[in-house]
Short mmCIF file of C-alpha atoms and ligand atoms in Angstrom, two decimals:
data_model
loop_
_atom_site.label_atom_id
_atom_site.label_comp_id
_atom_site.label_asym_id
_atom_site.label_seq_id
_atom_site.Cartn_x
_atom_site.Cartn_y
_atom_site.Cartn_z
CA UNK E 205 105.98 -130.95 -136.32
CA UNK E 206 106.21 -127.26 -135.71
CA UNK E 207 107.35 -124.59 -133.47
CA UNK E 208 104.29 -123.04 -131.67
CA UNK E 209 106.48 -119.76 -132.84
CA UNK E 210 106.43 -120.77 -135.84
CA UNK E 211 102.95 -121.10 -136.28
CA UNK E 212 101.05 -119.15 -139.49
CA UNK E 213 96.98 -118.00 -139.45
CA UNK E 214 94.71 -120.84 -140.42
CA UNK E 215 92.70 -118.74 -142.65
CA UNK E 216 95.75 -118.36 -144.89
CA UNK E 217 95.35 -121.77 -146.34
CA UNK E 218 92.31 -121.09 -147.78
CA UNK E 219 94.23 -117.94 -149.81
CA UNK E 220 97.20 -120.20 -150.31
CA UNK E 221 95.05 -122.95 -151.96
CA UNK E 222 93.22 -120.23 -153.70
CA UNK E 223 96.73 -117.99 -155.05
CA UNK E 224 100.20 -118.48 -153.20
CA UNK E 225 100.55 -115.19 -154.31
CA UNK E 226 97.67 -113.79 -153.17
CA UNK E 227 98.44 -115.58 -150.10
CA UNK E 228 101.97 -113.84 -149.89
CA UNK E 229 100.65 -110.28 -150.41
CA UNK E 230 98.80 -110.79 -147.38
CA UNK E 231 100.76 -112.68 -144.95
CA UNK E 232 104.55 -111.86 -145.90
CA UNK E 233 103.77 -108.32 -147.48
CA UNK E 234 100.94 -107.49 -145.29
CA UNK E 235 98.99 -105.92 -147.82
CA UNK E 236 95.01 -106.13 -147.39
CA UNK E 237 92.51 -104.48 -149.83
CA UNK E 238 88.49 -104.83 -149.75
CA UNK E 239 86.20 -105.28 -151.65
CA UNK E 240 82.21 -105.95 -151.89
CA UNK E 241 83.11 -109.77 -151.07
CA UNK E 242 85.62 -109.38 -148.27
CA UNK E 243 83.53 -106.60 -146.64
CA UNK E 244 80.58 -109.31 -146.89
CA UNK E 245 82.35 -112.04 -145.69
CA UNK E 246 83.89 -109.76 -142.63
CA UNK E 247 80.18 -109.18 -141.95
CA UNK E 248 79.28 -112.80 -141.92
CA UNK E 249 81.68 -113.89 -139.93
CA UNK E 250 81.00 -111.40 -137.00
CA UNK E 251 78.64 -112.64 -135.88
CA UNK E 252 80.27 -116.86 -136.17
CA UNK E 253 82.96 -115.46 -134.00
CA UNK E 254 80.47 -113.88 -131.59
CA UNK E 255 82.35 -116.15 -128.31
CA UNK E 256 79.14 -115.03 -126.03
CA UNK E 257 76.39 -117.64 -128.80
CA UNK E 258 76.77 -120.78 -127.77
CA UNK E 259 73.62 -122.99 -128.02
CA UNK E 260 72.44 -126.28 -127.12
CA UNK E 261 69.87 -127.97 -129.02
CA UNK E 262 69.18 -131.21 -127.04
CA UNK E 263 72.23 -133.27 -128.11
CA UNK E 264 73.55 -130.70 -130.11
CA UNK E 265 76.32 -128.22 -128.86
CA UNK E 266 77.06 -125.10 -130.78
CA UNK E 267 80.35 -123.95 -130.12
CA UNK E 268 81.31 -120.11 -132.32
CA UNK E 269 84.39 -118.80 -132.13
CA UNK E 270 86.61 -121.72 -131.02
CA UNK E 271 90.17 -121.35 -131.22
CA UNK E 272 92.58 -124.05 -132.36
CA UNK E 273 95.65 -125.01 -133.87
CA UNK E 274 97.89 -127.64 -135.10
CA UNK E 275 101.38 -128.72 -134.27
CA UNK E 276 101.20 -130.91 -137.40
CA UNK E 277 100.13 -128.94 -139.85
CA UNK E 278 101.78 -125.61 -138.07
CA UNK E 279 98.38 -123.17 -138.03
CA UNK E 280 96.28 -121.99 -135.20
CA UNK E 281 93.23 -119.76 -135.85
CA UNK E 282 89.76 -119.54 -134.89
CA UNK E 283 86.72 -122.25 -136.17
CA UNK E 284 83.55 -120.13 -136.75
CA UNK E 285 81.12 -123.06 -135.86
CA UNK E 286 81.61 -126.28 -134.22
CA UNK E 287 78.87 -128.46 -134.01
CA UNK E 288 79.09 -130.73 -131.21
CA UNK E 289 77.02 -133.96 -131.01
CA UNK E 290 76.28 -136.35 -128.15
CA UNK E 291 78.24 -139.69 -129.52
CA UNK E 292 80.16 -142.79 -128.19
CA UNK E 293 82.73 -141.97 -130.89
CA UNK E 294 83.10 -138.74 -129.65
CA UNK E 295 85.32 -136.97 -127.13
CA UNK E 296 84.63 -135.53 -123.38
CA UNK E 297 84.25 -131.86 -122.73
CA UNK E 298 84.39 -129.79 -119.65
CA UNK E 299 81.47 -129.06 -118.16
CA UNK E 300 79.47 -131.16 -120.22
CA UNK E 301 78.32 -134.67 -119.59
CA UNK E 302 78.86 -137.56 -121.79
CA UNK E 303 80.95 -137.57 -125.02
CA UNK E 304 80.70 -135.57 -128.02
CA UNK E 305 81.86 -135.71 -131.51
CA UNK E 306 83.09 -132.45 -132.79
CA UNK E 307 82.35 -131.03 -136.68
CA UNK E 308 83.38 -127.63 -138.04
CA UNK E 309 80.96 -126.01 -139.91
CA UNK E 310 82.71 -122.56 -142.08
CA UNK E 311 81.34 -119.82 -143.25
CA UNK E 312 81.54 -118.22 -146.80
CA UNK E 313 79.39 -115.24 -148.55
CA UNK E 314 79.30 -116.92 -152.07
CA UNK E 315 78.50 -119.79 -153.29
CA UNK E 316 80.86 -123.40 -153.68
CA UNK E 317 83.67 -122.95 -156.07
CA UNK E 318 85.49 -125.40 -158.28
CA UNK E 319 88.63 -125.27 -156.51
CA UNK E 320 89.43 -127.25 -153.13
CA UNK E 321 90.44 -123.69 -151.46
CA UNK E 322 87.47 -124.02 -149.38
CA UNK E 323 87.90 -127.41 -148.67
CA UNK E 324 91.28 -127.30 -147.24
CA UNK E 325 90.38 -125.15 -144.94
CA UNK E 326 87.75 -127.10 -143.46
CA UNK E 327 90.05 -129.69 -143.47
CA UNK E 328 92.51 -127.80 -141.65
CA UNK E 329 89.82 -127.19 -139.49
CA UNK E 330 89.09 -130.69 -138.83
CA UNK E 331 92.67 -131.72 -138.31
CA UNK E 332 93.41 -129.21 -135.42
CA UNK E 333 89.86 -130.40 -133.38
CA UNK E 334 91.49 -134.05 -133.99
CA UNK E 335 94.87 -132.92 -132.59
CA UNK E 336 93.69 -130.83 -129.78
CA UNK E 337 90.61 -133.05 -128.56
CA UNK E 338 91.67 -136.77 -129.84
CA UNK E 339 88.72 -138.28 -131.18
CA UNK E 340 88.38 -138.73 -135.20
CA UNK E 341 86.84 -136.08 -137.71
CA UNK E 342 85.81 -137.52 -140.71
CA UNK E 343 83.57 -134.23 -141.69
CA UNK E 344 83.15 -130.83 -141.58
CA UNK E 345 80.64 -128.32 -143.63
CA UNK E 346 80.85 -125.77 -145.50
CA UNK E 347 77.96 -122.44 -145.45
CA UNK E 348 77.45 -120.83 -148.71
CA UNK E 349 75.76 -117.08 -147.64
CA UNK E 350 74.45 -116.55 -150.91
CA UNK E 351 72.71 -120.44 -151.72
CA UNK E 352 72.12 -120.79 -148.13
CA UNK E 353 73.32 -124.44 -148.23
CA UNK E 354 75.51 -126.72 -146.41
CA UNK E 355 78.17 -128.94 -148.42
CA UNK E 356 79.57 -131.87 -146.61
CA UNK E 357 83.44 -132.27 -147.13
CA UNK E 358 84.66 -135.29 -146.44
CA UNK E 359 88.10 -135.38 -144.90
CA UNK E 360 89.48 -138.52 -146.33
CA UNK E 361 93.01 -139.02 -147.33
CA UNK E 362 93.36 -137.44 -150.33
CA UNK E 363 92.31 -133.99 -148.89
CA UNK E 364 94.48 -134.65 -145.43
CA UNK E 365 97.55 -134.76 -148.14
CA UNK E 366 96.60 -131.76 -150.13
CA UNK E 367 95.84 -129.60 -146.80
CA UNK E 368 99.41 -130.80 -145.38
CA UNK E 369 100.85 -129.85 -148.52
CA UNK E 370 99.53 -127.04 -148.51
CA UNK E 371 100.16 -126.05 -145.01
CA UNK E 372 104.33 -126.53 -145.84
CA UNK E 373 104.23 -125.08 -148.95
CA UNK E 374 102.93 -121.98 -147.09
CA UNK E 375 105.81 -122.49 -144.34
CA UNK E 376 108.10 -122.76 -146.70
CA UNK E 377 106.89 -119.84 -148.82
CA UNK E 378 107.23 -117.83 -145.96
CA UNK E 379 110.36 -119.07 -144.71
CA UNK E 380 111.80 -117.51 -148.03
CA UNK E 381 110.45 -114.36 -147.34
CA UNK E 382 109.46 -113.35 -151.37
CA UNK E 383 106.07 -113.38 -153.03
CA UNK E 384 105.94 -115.09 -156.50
CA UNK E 385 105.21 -113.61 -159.32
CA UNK E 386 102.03 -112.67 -160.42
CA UNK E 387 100.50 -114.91 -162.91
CA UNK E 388 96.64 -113.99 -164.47
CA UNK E 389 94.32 -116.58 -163.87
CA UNK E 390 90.24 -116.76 -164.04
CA UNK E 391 90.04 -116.08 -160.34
CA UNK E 392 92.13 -112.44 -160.79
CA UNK E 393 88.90 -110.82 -161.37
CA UNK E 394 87.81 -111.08 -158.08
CA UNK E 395 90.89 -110.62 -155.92
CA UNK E 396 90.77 -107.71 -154.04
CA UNK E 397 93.80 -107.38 -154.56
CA UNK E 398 94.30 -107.68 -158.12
CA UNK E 399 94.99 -103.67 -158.12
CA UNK E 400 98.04 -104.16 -155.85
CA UNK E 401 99.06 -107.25 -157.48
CA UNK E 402 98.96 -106.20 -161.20
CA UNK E 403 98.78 -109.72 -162.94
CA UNK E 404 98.03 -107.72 -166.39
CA UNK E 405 101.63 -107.01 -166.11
CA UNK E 406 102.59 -110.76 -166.33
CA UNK E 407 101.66 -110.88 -169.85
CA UNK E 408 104.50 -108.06 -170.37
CA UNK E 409 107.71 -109.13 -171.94
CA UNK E 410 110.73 -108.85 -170.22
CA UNK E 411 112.32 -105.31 -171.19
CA UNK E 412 115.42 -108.21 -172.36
CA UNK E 413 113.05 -109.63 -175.43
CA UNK E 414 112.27 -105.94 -176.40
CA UNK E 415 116.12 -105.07 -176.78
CA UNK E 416 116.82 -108.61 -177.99
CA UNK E 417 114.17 -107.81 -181.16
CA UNK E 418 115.28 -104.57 -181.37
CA UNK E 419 118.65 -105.49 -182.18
CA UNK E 420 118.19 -107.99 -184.74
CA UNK E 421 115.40 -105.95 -186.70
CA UNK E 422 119.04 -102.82 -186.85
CA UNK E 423 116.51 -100.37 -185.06
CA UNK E 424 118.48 -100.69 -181.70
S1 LIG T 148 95.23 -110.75 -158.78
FE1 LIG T 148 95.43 -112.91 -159.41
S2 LIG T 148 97.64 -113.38 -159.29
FE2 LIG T 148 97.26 -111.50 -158.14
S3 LIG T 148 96.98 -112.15 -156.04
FE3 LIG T 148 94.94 -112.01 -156.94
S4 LIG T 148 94.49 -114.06 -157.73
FE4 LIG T 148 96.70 -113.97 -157.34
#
């Protein structure tokens, strides 16, 4: 269990699971850069946060903009959607007669990856609404901008462990206080922040192996 001070932004587990070090730029050296997908996805999710849409659609609740957080996993942040349906396995609300069963439903500008990134933080997602309201969420979705589909995740077990991972290894990460080092991989060429982060420079050898091979070849 965590601190409430010692929370850390729910949306960083999505960057964590994507690169801890892209994650670490962010959160421990505060270093943001945009680019066509951020500015995109800023612009999408304007108008998810937008606290004043909230709809009803018979037995459907549309919630935007909900906040939440988790002692267990140590986050708090803010849900874009949350779908609320009129269910017996479902939780009550104030104001609102009945009980509902809460889903989270996030927004992205692409299209699904092959990495869980995404899926984490739905999970995360899904975890906090459990915590805070105490009914089960098996499910969230996710909202791909550019395919204009829905994917179901499925919160099951195996994903619960990998988000909680996740979440400590980002506590943990930030407890130290130091980025890692950069290390090029596929998804460098669209970080928007791959011009802070320099993950060309990984492949360099350490100035050590130059002077090392110097040395034996008598040039040194
Ligand atoms: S450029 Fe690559 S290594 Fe650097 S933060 Fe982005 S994804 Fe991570």
């Amino acid at each position: 269990m965590y601190s409430a001070d010692d929370y850390l932004p729910l949306s960083g587990v999505q960057h964590f699971a994507y690169c801890p070090r892209q994650w670490a730029l962010i959160h421990i050296e505060h270093y943001w850069a945009d680019n066509g997908r951020t500015v995109d996805g800023v612009n999408m999710h304007e108008r998810c946060h937008d606290e004043l849409l909230r709809e009803r659609r018979g037995n459907l609740l549309i919630v935007r903009g909900l906040r939440v957080s988790s002692s267990v996993l140590g986050i708090f942040g803010v849900c874009d959607v949350v779908e609320f349906r009129k269910c017996d396995a479902g939780t009550s609300l104030q104001g609102e007669e009945g009980l509902w069963l809460p889903t989270p439903v996030e927004y992205k500008r692409g299209r699904a990856k092959c990495g869980y990134e995404d899926m984490v933080q739905v999970c995360a997602q899904a975890m906090c609404l459990e915590e805070m309201l105490g009914c089960d969420v098996e499910r969230g979705y996710l909202f791909y901008g550019e395919t204009k589909r829905r994917v179901e995740v499925v919160c099951d077990g195996d994903l619960r462990t990998t988000t909680k991972k996740t979440a400590d290894a980002m506590h943990r990460l930030f407890a130290r206080g130091l980025s890692p080092r950069a290390k090029l991989r596929p998804g460098c060429g669209s970080c928007s922040l791959a011009d802070l982060c320099l993950p060309e420079l990984s492949k360099t050898r350490p100035v050590s192996e130059y002077i090392a091979d110097l040395t034996a070849s008598g040039d040194a």
